[in-house]
CSV table of C-alpha atoms in Angstrom, one decimal:
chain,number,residue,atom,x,y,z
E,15,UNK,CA,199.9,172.8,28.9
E,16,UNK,CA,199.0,175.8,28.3
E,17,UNK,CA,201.1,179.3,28.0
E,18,UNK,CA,204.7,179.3,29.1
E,19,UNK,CA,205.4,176.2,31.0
E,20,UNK,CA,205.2,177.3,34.6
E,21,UNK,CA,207.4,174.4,36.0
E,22,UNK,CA,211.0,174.3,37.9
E,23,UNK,CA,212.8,171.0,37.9
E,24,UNK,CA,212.9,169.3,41.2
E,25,UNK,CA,216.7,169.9,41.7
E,26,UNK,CA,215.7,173.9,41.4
E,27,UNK,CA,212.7,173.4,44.0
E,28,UNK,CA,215.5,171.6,46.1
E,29,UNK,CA,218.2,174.1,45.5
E,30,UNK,CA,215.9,176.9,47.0
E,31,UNK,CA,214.7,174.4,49.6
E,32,UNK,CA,218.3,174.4,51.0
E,33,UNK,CA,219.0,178.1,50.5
E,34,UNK,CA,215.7,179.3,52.3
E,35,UNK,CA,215.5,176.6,55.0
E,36,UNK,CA,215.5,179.0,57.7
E,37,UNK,CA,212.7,181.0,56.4
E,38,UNK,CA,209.3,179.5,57.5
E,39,UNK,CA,207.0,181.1,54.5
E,40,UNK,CA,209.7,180.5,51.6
E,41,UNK,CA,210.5,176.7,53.3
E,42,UNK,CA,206.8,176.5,53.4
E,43,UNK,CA,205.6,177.6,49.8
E,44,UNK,CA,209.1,175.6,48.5
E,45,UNK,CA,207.9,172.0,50.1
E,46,UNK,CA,204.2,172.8,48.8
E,47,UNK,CA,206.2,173.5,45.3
E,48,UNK,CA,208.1,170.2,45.7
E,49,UNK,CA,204.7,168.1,46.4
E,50,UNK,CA,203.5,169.3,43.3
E,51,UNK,CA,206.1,168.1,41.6
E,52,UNK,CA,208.1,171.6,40.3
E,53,UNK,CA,204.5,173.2,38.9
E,54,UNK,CA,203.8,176.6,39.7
E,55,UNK,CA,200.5,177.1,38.7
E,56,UNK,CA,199.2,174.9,40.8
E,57,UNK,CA,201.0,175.7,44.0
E,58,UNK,CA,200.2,178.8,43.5
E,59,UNK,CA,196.5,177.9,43.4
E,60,UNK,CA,196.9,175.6,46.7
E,61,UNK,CA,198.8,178.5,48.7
E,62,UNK,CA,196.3,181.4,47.6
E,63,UNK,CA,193.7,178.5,49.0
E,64,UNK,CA,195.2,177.7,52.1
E,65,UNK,CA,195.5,182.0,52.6
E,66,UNK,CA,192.1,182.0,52.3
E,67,UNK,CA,190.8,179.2,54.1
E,68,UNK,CA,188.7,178.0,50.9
E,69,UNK,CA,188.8,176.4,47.3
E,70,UNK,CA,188.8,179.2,44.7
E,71,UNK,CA,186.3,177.7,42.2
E,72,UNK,CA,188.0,178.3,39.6
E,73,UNK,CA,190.0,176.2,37.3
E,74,UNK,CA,193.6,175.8,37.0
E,75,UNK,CA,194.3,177.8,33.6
E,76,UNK,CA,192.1,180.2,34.3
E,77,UNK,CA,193.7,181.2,37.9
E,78,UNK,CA,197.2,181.1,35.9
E,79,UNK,CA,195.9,183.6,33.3
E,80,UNK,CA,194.5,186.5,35.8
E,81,UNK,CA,197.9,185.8,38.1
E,82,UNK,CA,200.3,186.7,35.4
E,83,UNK,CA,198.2,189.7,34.4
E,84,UNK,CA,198.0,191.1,37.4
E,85,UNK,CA,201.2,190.4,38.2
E,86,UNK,CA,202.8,191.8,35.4
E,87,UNK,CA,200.4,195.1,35.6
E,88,UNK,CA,201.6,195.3,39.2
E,89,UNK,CA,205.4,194.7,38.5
E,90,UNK,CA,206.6,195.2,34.6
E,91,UNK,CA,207.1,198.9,34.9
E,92,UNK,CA,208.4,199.2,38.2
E,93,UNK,CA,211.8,200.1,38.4
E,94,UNK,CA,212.4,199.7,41.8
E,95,UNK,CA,211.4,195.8,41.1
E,96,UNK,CA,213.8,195.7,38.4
E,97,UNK,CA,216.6,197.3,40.6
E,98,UNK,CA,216.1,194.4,43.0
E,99,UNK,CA,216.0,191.3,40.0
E,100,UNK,CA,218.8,193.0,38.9
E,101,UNK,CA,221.0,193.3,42.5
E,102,UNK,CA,219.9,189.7,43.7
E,103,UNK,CA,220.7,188.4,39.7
E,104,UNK,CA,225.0,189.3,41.0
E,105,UNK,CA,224.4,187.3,43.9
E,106,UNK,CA,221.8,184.3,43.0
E,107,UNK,CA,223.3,182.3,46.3
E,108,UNK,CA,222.1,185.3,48.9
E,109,UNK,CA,219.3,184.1,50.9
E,110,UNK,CA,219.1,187.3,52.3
E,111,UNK,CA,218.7,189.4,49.2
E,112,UNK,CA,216.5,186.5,47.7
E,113,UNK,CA,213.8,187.5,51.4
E,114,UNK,CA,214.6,191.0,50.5
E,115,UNK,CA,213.1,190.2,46.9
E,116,UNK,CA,209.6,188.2,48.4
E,117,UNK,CA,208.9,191.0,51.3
E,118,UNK,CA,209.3,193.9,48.6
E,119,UNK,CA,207.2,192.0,46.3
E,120,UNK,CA,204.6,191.7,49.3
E,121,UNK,CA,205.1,195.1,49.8
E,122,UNK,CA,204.6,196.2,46.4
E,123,UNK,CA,201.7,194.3,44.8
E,124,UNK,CA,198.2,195.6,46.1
E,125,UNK,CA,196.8,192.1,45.8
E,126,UNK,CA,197.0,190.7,49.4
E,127,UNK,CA,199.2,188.3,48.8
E,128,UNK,CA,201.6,186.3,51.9
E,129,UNK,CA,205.7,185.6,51.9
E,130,UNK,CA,204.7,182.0,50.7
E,131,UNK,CA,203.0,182.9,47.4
E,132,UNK,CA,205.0,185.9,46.8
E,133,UNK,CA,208.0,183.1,47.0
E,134,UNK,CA,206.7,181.4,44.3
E,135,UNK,CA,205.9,184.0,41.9
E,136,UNK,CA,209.3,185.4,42.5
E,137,UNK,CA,211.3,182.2,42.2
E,138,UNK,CA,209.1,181.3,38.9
E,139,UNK,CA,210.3,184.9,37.7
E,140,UNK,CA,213.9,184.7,38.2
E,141,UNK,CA,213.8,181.1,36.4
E,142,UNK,CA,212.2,183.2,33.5
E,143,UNK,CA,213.7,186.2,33.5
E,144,UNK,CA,211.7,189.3,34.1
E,145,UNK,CA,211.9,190.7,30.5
E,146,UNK,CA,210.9,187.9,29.3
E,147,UNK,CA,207.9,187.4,32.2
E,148,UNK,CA,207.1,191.0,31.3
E,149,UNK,CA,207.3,190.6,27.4
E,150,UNK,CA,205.8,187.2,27.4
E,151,UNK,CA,202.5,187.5,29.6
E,152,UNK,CA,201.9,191.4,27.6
E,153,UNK,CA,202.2,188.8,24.2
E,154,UNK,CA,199.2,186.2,26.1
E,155,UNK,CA,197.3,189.6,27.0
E,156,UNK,CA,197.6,191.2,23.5
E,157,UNK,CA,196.8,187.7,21.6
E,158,UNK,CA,193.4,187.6,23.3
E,159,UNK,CA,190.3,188.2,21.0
E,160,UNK,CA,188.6,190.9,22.3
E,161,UNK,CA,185.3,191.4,23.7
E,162,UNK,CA,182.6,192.6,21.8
């Protein structure tokens, strides 16, 4: 597969299954995440498709690519982001901070994004780490050839 493995095992996907079952949009995006099998890309791919009523036309590595760039433009270098990663890390088992973290994100991107995918790119985050999210997809961006 291609760049950092974007998979959680299926006893993480269950874990958040159980801690967010009374959020519609997180259950949602978590059962989606479950059917395909722990892989983030591609949930990510089928949710952004659902939001838009359409297939994408695009491939799979390629919709992974611009989704961790423009993520990480969107989210690396805000610190109010970081304060949140940082207050929900004391208390991983708080469903409520863990909401608080996907409606910032929502709030915070300017790619219109829903609760169900910002569930999934935050849950993939906090299995990474956010340094290493940050440092990782700025290594994918700088290792590109250049266009001419």
């Amino acid at each position: 597969m291609y760049g950092m493995n974007p998979e959680l095992t299926m006893a993480e996907v269950y874990h958040y299954q159980a801690m967010m079952h009374d959020h519609q949009d997180a259950h949602h995006a978590l059962c989606v995440l479950a059917n395909h099998q722990g892989k983030v890309d591609s949930t990510l791919m089928e949710l952004w498709e659902e939001k838009e009523n359409q297939l994408l036309g695009i491939d799979l590595e390629r919709f992974w690519q611009v989704t961790l760039r423009v993520i990480r433009e969107e989210l690396c270098g805000h610190e109010g982001f970081r304060a949140k990663i940082a207050n929900y890390s004391k208390s991983p088992e708080s469903a409520v901070l863990l909401t608080g973290l996907i409606t910032y994100l929502v709030s915070i991107v300017s790619v219109p994004i829903n609760p169900a995918i910002a569930t999934i790119v935050i849950i993939y985050i906090l299995k990474i780490g956010l340094n290493i999210f940050c440092e990782y997809t700025d290594e994918l961006e700088t290792d590109k050839p250049k266009p001419v």
